[in-house]
Amino acid sequence: MFSAAVRISAAGIRTAVRSRPCFTAPLAVRCYSHAKPETDEEFDARWVTYFSKPDIDAWELRKGMNTLIGYDLVPEPKILDSALRACRRLNDLASAIRILEAVRDKSGPHKDIYPYVIQELQPTLRELGISTPEELGLDKL
Amino acid sequence: MLHLTTGRLGSLLSRRAVVALSCSSVKMSTHGHEVSEQADMSLPMYWDRLDTPLPDKPYQDTLTAADKSLKQKEMGPWTNLSKEEKLALYRLMFKATYAEMRKPSSEWKTVMGGIFFFIGVTGLVVLWQRFYMYPPHPQTLDDEWKAKQVKRMLDMRINPVEGFSSNWDYEKGHWK
């Protein structure tokens, strides 16, 4: 009687296991989300679109910039270009200069990032008339 | 309120409570002059933070006529603005630049100085205690007493196998 019980219980265990494939398969298949991680280009495109909104309002600009600076990365020049143009639409020169300051601060010890970003943004800066913080002496105490 | 109060502090609280209840329209002016003006935390506030480049509101809310005309000029092409005007616009919007936010302060010198000062005061207190508070010197700590104590322990054969007396050579009469 005991062996019969063991046989029945073994069958029961097998059927229970079959309905949950992730436990039978080895470690290769885990119960993780199936979403694809966002690529760098998708990330950049998303943020460029965000700042390119024609009727963006001041709150959205602030929220976007503060969120972007919160990420563990230095934003691409094309995102910053979009943000600076958003500042222009909102008639806010001070925020534009602040964004450049924040980018320089975000680069941290990597001193070559900020000059590259400024170099890439030169056409936009000249077109919109935005001075860099260095030109205005804001990087000195 | 009144039945909870006992002692002087309790009676003080009850007095204030009675006053508050009786004259609710009159402000409790007992310590109004000490309280400094507090920011209204229900409104958007300004702060300088490295991780928040654009705070919730501009630094200067109340604009003079000159500021207002500058803001008007800001609506046009920024190439028409001079360096001073751009600086003025920045300072209207923000209080400290990133460089000013990152500036190190000398607070650590005050802190270290305070630490050393209070350690010094504690040292003086301990010194005073040594002369005015400690009980008389116990004779059991004198070298003469300790020598007699060691001799007695050896005579008693304290821990002769592996401990104290095992280090004494009884035949030769000195330590091993």
GROMACS .gro file of C-alpha atoms in nm:
model
  317
    1MET     CA    1   0.000   0.000   0.000
    2PHE     CA    2   0.289   0.227   0.079
    3SER     CA    3   0.455   0.160  -0.260
    4ALA     CA    4   0.124   0.234  -0.434
    5ALA     CA    5   0.101   0.563  -0.251
    6VAL     CA    6   0.457   0.648  -0.352
    7ARG     CA    7   0.377   0.569  -0.718
    8ILE     CA    8   0.068   0.791  -0.715
    9SER     CA    9   0.247   1.074  -0.540
   10ALA     CA   10   0.541   1.051  -0.786
   11ALA     CA   11   0.298   1.080  -1.078
   12GLY     CA   12   0.134   1.376  -0.906
   13ILE     CA   13   0.470   1.545  -0.862
   14ARG     CA   14   0.556   1.489  -1.227
   15THR     CA   15   0.228   1.640  -1.352
   16ALA     CA   16   0.266   1.940  -1.122
   17VAL     CA   17   0.618   1.999  -1.245
   18ARG     CA   18   0.519   1.972  -1.613
   19SER     CA   19   0.282   2.268  -1.587
   20ARG     CA   20   0.567   2.498  -1.477
   21PRO     CA   21   0.841   2.461  -1.736
   22CYS     CA   22   1.077   2.719  -1.587
   23PHE     CA   23   1.146   2.494  -1.290
   24THR     CA   24   1.232   2.183  -1.490
   25ALA     CA   25   1.458   2.356  -1.741
   26PRO     CA   26   1.811   2.441  -1.630
   27LEU     CA   27   1.919   2.792  -1.532
   28ALA     CA   28   1.911   2.919  -1.895
   29VAL     CA   29   1.540   3.000  -1.876
   30ARG     CA   30   1.452   3.221  -1.578
   31CYS     CA   31   1.125   3.382  -1.478
   32TYR     CA   32   1.235   3.729  -1.594
   33SER     CA   33   1.050   3.985  -1.801
   34HIS     CA   34   1.059   3.931  -2.176
   35ALA     CA   35   1.096   4.299  -2.261
   36LYS     CA   36   1.397   4.387  -2.471
   37PRO     CA   37   1.636   4.633  -2.305
   38GLU     CA   38   1.619   4.977  -2.464
   39THR     CA   39   1.912   5.056  -2.691
   40ASP     CA   40   2.113   5.377  -2.661
   41GLU     CA   41   1.963   5.507  -2.986
   42GLU     CA   42   1.609   5.444  -2.863
   43PHE     CA   43   1.689   5.621  -2.536
   44ASP     CA   44   1.833   5.922  -2.719
   45ALA     CA   45   1.543   5.934  -2.962
   46ARG     CA   46   1.292   5.923  -2.679
   47TRP     CA   47   1.452   6.217  -2.503
   48VAL     CA   48   1.498   6.419  -2.822
   49THR     CA   49   1.127   6.372  -2.891
   50TYR     CA   50   1.044   6.476  -2.536
   51PHE     CA   51   1.222   6.808  -2.561
   52SER     CA   52   1.111   6.866  -2.921
   53LYS     CA   53   0.749   6.907  -2.821
   54PRO     CA   54   0.654   7.242  -2.980
   55ASP     CA   55   0.434   7.360  -2.692
   56ILE     CA   56   0.651   7.221  -2.412
   57ASP     CA   57   0.588   7.404  -2.088
   58ALA     CA   58   0.832   7.516  -1.823
   59TRP     CA   59   0.739   7.237  -1.582
   60GLU     CA   60   0.800   6.972  -1.847
   61LEU     CA   61   1.137   7.124  -1.928
   62ARG     CA   62   1.238   7.126  -1.560
   63LYS     CA   63   1.107   6.775  -1.500
   64GLY     CA   64   1.280   6.643  -1.809
   65MET     CA   65   1.614   6.804  -1.728
   66ASN     CA   66   1.611   6.702  -1.362
   67THR     CA   67   1.522   6.344  -1.456
   68LEU     CA   68   1.786   6.333  -1.728
   69ILE     CA   69   2.055   6.462  -1.492
   70GLY     CA   70   1.945   6.199  -1.241
   71TYR     CA   71   2.047   5.920  -1.478
   72ASP     CA   72   2.392   5.766  -1.461
   73LEU     CA   73   2.504   5.910  -1.793
   74VAL     CA   74   2.599   6.232  -1.968
   75PRO     CA   75   2.327   6.319  -2.222
   76GLU     CA   76   2.416   6.308  -2.589
   77PRO     CA   77   2.464   6.642  -2.764
   78LYS     CA   78   2.150   6.584  -2.970
   79ILE     CA   79   1.938   6.557  -2.657
   80LEU     CA   80   2.096   6.873  -2.518
   81ASP     CA   81   2.039   7.048  -2.850
   82SER     CA   82   1.671   6.962  -2.826
   83ALA     CA   83   1.662   7.083  -2.464
   84LEU     CA   84   1.833   7.412  -2.550
   85ARG     CA   85   1.584   7.473  -2.827
   86ALA     CA   86   1.306   7.404  -2.577
   87CYS     CA   87   1.461   7.673  -2.353
   88ARG     CA   88   1.454   7.908  -2.651
   89ARG     CA   89   1.083   7.838  -2.706
   90LEU     CA   90   1.025   7.916  -2.339
   91ASN     CA   91   1.240   8.233  -2.355
   92ASP     CA   92   1.463   8.104  -2.077
   93LEU     CA   93   1.832   8.179  -2.133
   94ALA     CA   94   1.928   8.118  -1.769
   95SER     CA   95   1.805   7.758  -1.781
   96ALA     CA   96   1.999   7.699  -2.102
   97ILE     CA   97   2.322   7.810  -1.935
   98ARG     CA   98   2.233   7.603  -1.627
   99ILE     CA   99   2.191   7.294  -1.847
  100LEU     CA  100   2.545   7.339  -1.980
  101GLU     CA  101   2.676   7.378  -1.626
  102ALA     CA  102   2.495   7.060  -1.524
  103VAL     CA  103   2.647   6.867  -1.816
  104ARG     CA  104   2.995   6.976  -1.715
  105ASP     CA  105   2.928   6.875  -1.356
  106LYS     CA  106   2.782   6.541  -1.467
  107SER     CA  107   3.101   6.449  -1.655
  108GLY     CA  108   3.278   6.441  -1.321
  109PRO     CA  109   3.643   6.341  -1.352
  110HIS     CA  110   3.615   6.281  -1.730
  111LYS     CA  111   3.735   6.621  -1.838
  112ASP     CA  112   3.718   6.549  -2.210
  113ILE     CA  113   3.340   6.500  -2.229
  114TYR     CA  114   3.235   6.862  -2.178
  115PRO     CA  115   3.463   7.017  -2.443
  116TYR     CA  116   3.334   6.756  -2.688
  117VAL     CA  117   2.973   6.837  -2.606
  118ILE     CA  118   3.035   7.209  -2.643
  119GLN     CA  119   3.212   7.149  -2.973
  120GLU     CA  120   2.914   6.951  -3.101
  121LEU     CA  121   2.671   7.216  -2.979
  122GLN     CA  122   2.865   7.516  -3.118
  123PRO     CA  123   2.633   7.565  -3.419
  124THR     CA  124   2.327   7.565  -3.194
  125LEU     CA  125   2.490   7.788  -2.933
  126ARG     CA  126   2.590   8.039  -3.200
  127GLU     CA  127   2.249   8.026  -3.368
  128LEU     CA  128   2.053   8.079  -3.048
  129GLY     CA  129   2.305   8.315  -2.892
  130ILE     CA  130   2.363   8.104  -2.581
  131SER     CA  131   2.690   8.184  -2.404
  132THR     CA  132   2.868   7.902  -2.228
  133PRO     CA  133   2.921   7.935  -1.853
  134GLU     CA  134   3.295   7.976  -1.920
  135GLU     CA  135   3.232   8.275  -2.146
  136LEU     CA  136   3.031   8.441  -1.871
  137GLY     CA  137   3.280   8.352  -1.601
  138LEU     CA  138   3.028   8.140  -1.409
  139ASP     CA  139   3.272   7.853  -1.373
  140LYS     CA  140   3.497   8.068  -1.154
  141LEU     CA  141   3.413   8.141  -0.794
  142MET     CA  142  -0.687   6.879   2.966
  143LEU     CA  143  -0.685   6.994   3.327
  144HIS     CA  144  -0.727   6.654   3.487
  145LEU     CA  145  -0.410   6.527   3.317
  146THR     CA  146  -0.185   6.795   3.459
  147THR     CA  147   0.037   6.727   3.761
  148GLY     CA  148   0.327   6.931   3.883
  149ARG     CA  149   0.446   7.270   3.769
  150LEU     CA  150   0.496   7.178   3.404
  151GLY     CA  151   0.153   7.029   3.397
  152SER     CA  152  -0.007   7.340   3.544
  153LEU     CA  153   0.181   7.555   3.293
  154LEU     CA  154   0.046   7.349   3.004
  155SER     CA  155  -0.305   7.364   3.143
  156ARG     CA  156  -0.280   7.742   3.180
  157ARG     CA  157  -0.176   7.772   2.815
  158ALA     CA  158  -0.451   7.535   2.708
  159VAL     CA  159  -0.711   7.735   2.901
  160VAL     CA  160  -0.584   8.058   2.745
  161ALA     CA  161  -0.592   7.901   2.400
  162LEU     CA  162  -0.944   7.776   2.448
  163SER     CA  163  -1.077   8.093   2.599
  164CYS     CA  164  -0.929   8.347   2.357
  165SER     CA  165  -0.895   8.158   2.032
  166SER     CA  166  -0.912   8.472   1.825
  167VAL     CA  167  -0.615   8.632   2.001
  168LYS     CA  168  -0.277   8.495   1.886
  169MET     CA  169  -0.058   8.333   2.150
  170SER     CA  170   0.201   8.605   2.156
  171THR     CA  171   0.404   8.458   2.442
  172HIS     CA  172   0.693   8.361   2.214
  173GLY     CA  173   0.594   8.507   1.876
  174HIS     CA  174   0.889   8.743   1.867
  175GLU     CA  175   1.141   8.457   1.891
  176VAL     CA  176   1.013   8.265   1.587
  177SER     CA  177   1.191   8.363   1.264
  178GLU     CA  178   1.010   8.383   0.931
  179GLN     CA  179   0.964   8.036   0.789
  180ALA     CA  180   0.936   7.943   0.426
  181ASP     CA  181   0.592   7.825   0.320
  182MET     CA  182   0.663   7.461   0.240
  183SER     CA  183   0.329   7.418   0.064
  184LEU     CA  184   0.451   7.633  -0.228
  185PRO     CA  185   0.722   7.544  -0.482
  186MET     CA  186   1.060   7.618  -0.328
  187TYR     CA  187   1.395   7.715  -0.468
  188TRP     CA  188   1.707   7.518  -0.386
  189ASP     CA  189   2.058   7.480  -0.522
  190ARG     CA  190   2.127   7.112  -0.581
  191LEU     CA  191   2.382   6.953  -0.807
  192ASP     CA  192   2.136   6.684  -0.913
  193THR     CA  193   1.849   6.928  -0.973
  194PRO     CA  194   1.972   7.185  -1.225
  195LEU     CA  195   1.634   7.353  -1.268
  196PRO     CA  196   1.456   7.413  -0.934
  197ASP     CA  197   1.080   7.450  -0.901
  198LYS     CA  198   1.083   7.827  -0.910
  199PRO     CA  199   1.318   8.109  -1.005
  200TYR     CA  200   1.537   8.252  -0.734
  201GLN     CA  201   1.407   8.608  -0.767
  202ASP     CA  202   1.028   8.629  -0.778
  203THR     CA  203   0.984   8.998  -0.727
  204LEU     CA  204   1.127   9.171  -1.031
  205THR     CA  205   1.213   9.537  -1.043
  206ALA     CA  206   1.119   9.741  -1.347
  207ALA     CA  207   1.470   9.698  -1.486
  208ASP     CA  208   1.444   9.320  -1.439
  209LYS     CA  209   1.110   9.314  -1.613
  210SER     CA  210   1.241   9.503  -1.913
  211LEU     CA  211   1.533   9.262  -1.926
  212LYS     CA  212   1.290   8.971  -1.925
  213GLN     CA  213   1.111   9.136  -2.216
  214LYS     CA  214   1.440   9.159  -2.402
  215GLU     CA  215   1.495   8.790  -2.331
  216MET     CA  216   1.193   8.710  -2.545
  217GLY     CA  217   1.378   8.837  -2.849
  218PRO     CA  218   1.696   8.697  -3.003
  219TRP     CA  219   1.954   8.621  -2.739
  220THR     CA  220   2.231   8.741  -2.967
  221ASN     CA  221   2.119   9.095  -2.881
  222LEU     CA  222   2.194   9.046  -2.512
  223SER     CA  223   2.523   9.162  -2.370
  224LYS     CA  224   2.733   8.951  -2.134
  225GLU     CA  225   2.621   9.154  -1.834
  226GLU     CA  226   2.257   9.113  -1.929
  227LYS     CA  227   2.300   8.737  -1.966
  228LEU     CA  228   2.471   8.725  -1.627
  229ALA     CA  229   2.188   8.931  -1.476
  230LEU     CA  230   1.931   8.691  -1.623
  231TYR     CA  231   2.120   8.394  -1.478
  232ARG     CA  232   2.140   8.552  -1.133
  233LEU     CA  233   1.768   8.635  -1.143
  234MET     CA  234   1.689   8.272  -1.202
  235PHE     CA  235   1.953   8.107  -0.986
  236LYS     CA  236   2.125   8.187  -0.660
  237ALA     CA  237   2.450   7.987  -0.679
  238THR     CA  238   2.640   7.856  -0.978
  239TYR     CA  239   2.760   7.498  -0.986
  240ALA     CA  240   3.109   7.617  -0.899
  241GLU     CA  241   2.971   7.802  -0.596
  242MET     CA  242   2.769   7.497  -0.492
  243ARG     CA  243   3.080   7.281  -0.505
  244LYS     CA  244   3.293   7.531  -0.315
  245PRO     CA  245   3.443   7.368  -0.004
  246SER     CA  246   3.368   7.532   0.329
  247SER     CA  247   3.593   7.564   0.631
  248GLU     CA  248   3.341   7.396   0.854
  249TRP     CA  249   3.573   7.103   0.918
  250LYS     CA  250   3.818   7.332   1.095
  251THR     CA  251   3.545   7.441   1.336
  252VAL     CA  252   3.441   7.082   1.394
  253MET     CA  253   3.795   6.955   1.460
  254GLY     CA  254   3.870   7.255   1.679
  255GLY     CA  255   3.559   7.188   1.881
  256ILE     CA  256   3.647   6.822   1.919
  257PHE     CA  257   3.998   6.894   2.044
  258PHE     CA  258   3.874   7.168   2.275
  259PHE     CA  259   3.623   6.942   2.447
  260ILE     CA  260   3.873   6.658   2.469
  261GLY     CA  261   4.101   6.906   2.642
  262VAL     CA  262   3.830   7.011   2.884
  263THR     CA  263   3.761   6.645   2.958
  264GLY     CA  264   4.132   6.596   3.026
  265LEU     CA  265   4.127   6.881   3.277
  266VAL     CA  266   3.822   6.732   3.445
  267VAL     CA  267   3.995   6.392   3.473
  268LEU     CA  268   4.307   6.562   3.614
  269TRP     CA  269   4.102   6.737   3.879
  270GLN     CA  270   3.934   6.409   3.964
  271ARG     CA  271   4.275   6.246   4.006
  272PHE     CA  272   4.371   6.494   4.276
  273TYR     CA  273   4.038   6.560   4.447
  274MET     CA  274   3.818   6.257   4.398
  275TYR     CA  275   4.021   5.937   4.371
  276PRO     CA  276   4.037   5.727   4.689
  277PRO     CA  277   4.377   5.674   4.856
  278HIS     CA  278   4.635   5.460   4.672
  279PRO     CA  279   4.575   5.089   4.751
  280GLN     CA  280   4.877   4.930   4.918
  281THR     CA  281   4.824   4.609   4.725
  282LEU     CA  282   4.964   4.784   4.416
  283ASP     CA  283   5.301   4.869   4.579
  284ASP     CA  284   5.600   4.680   4.443
  285GLU     CA  285   5.690   4.552   4.787
  286TRP     CA  286   5.345   4.405   4.843
  287LYS     CA  287   5.338   4.257   4.493
  288ALA     CA  288   5.672   4.085   4.552
  289LYS     CA  289   5.543   3.933   4.875
  290GLN     CA  290   5.227   3.831   4.692
  291VAL     CA  291   5.424   3.653   4.418
  292LYS     CA  292   5.634   3.474   4.681
  293ARG     CA  293   5.318   3.355   4.856
  294MET     CA  294   5.169   3.232   4.527
  295LEU     CA  295   5.486   3.037   4.450
  296ASP     CA  296   5.486   2.888   4.799
  297MET     CA  297   5.127   2.780   4.747
  298ARG     CA  298   5.225   2.624   4.411
  299ILE     CA  299   4.961   2.815   4.212
  300ASN     CA  300   4.907   2.638   3.874
  301PRO     CA  301   5.230   2.435   3.894
  302VAL     CA  302   5.177   2.227   3.579
  303GLU     CA  303   5.131   2.479   3.301
  304GLY     CA  304   5.051   2.813   3.469
  305PHE     CA  305   5.212   3.053   3.712
  306SER     CA  306   5.438   2.833   3.923
  307SER     CA  307   5.548   2.624   3.629
  308ASN     CA  308   5.759   2.923   3.521
  309TRP     CA  309   5.954   2.918   3.850
  310ASP     CA  310   6.254   2.694   3.888
  311TYR     CA  311   6.219   2.570   4.247
  312GLU     CA  312   6.564   2.406   4.259
  313LYS     CA  313   6.758   2.704   4.146
  314GLY     CA  314   6.531   2.973   4.298
  315HIS     CA  315   6.473   3.196   3.994
  316TRP     CA  316   6.241   3.225   3.700
  317LYS     CA  317   6.287   2.977   3.417
   0.00000   0.00000   0.00000
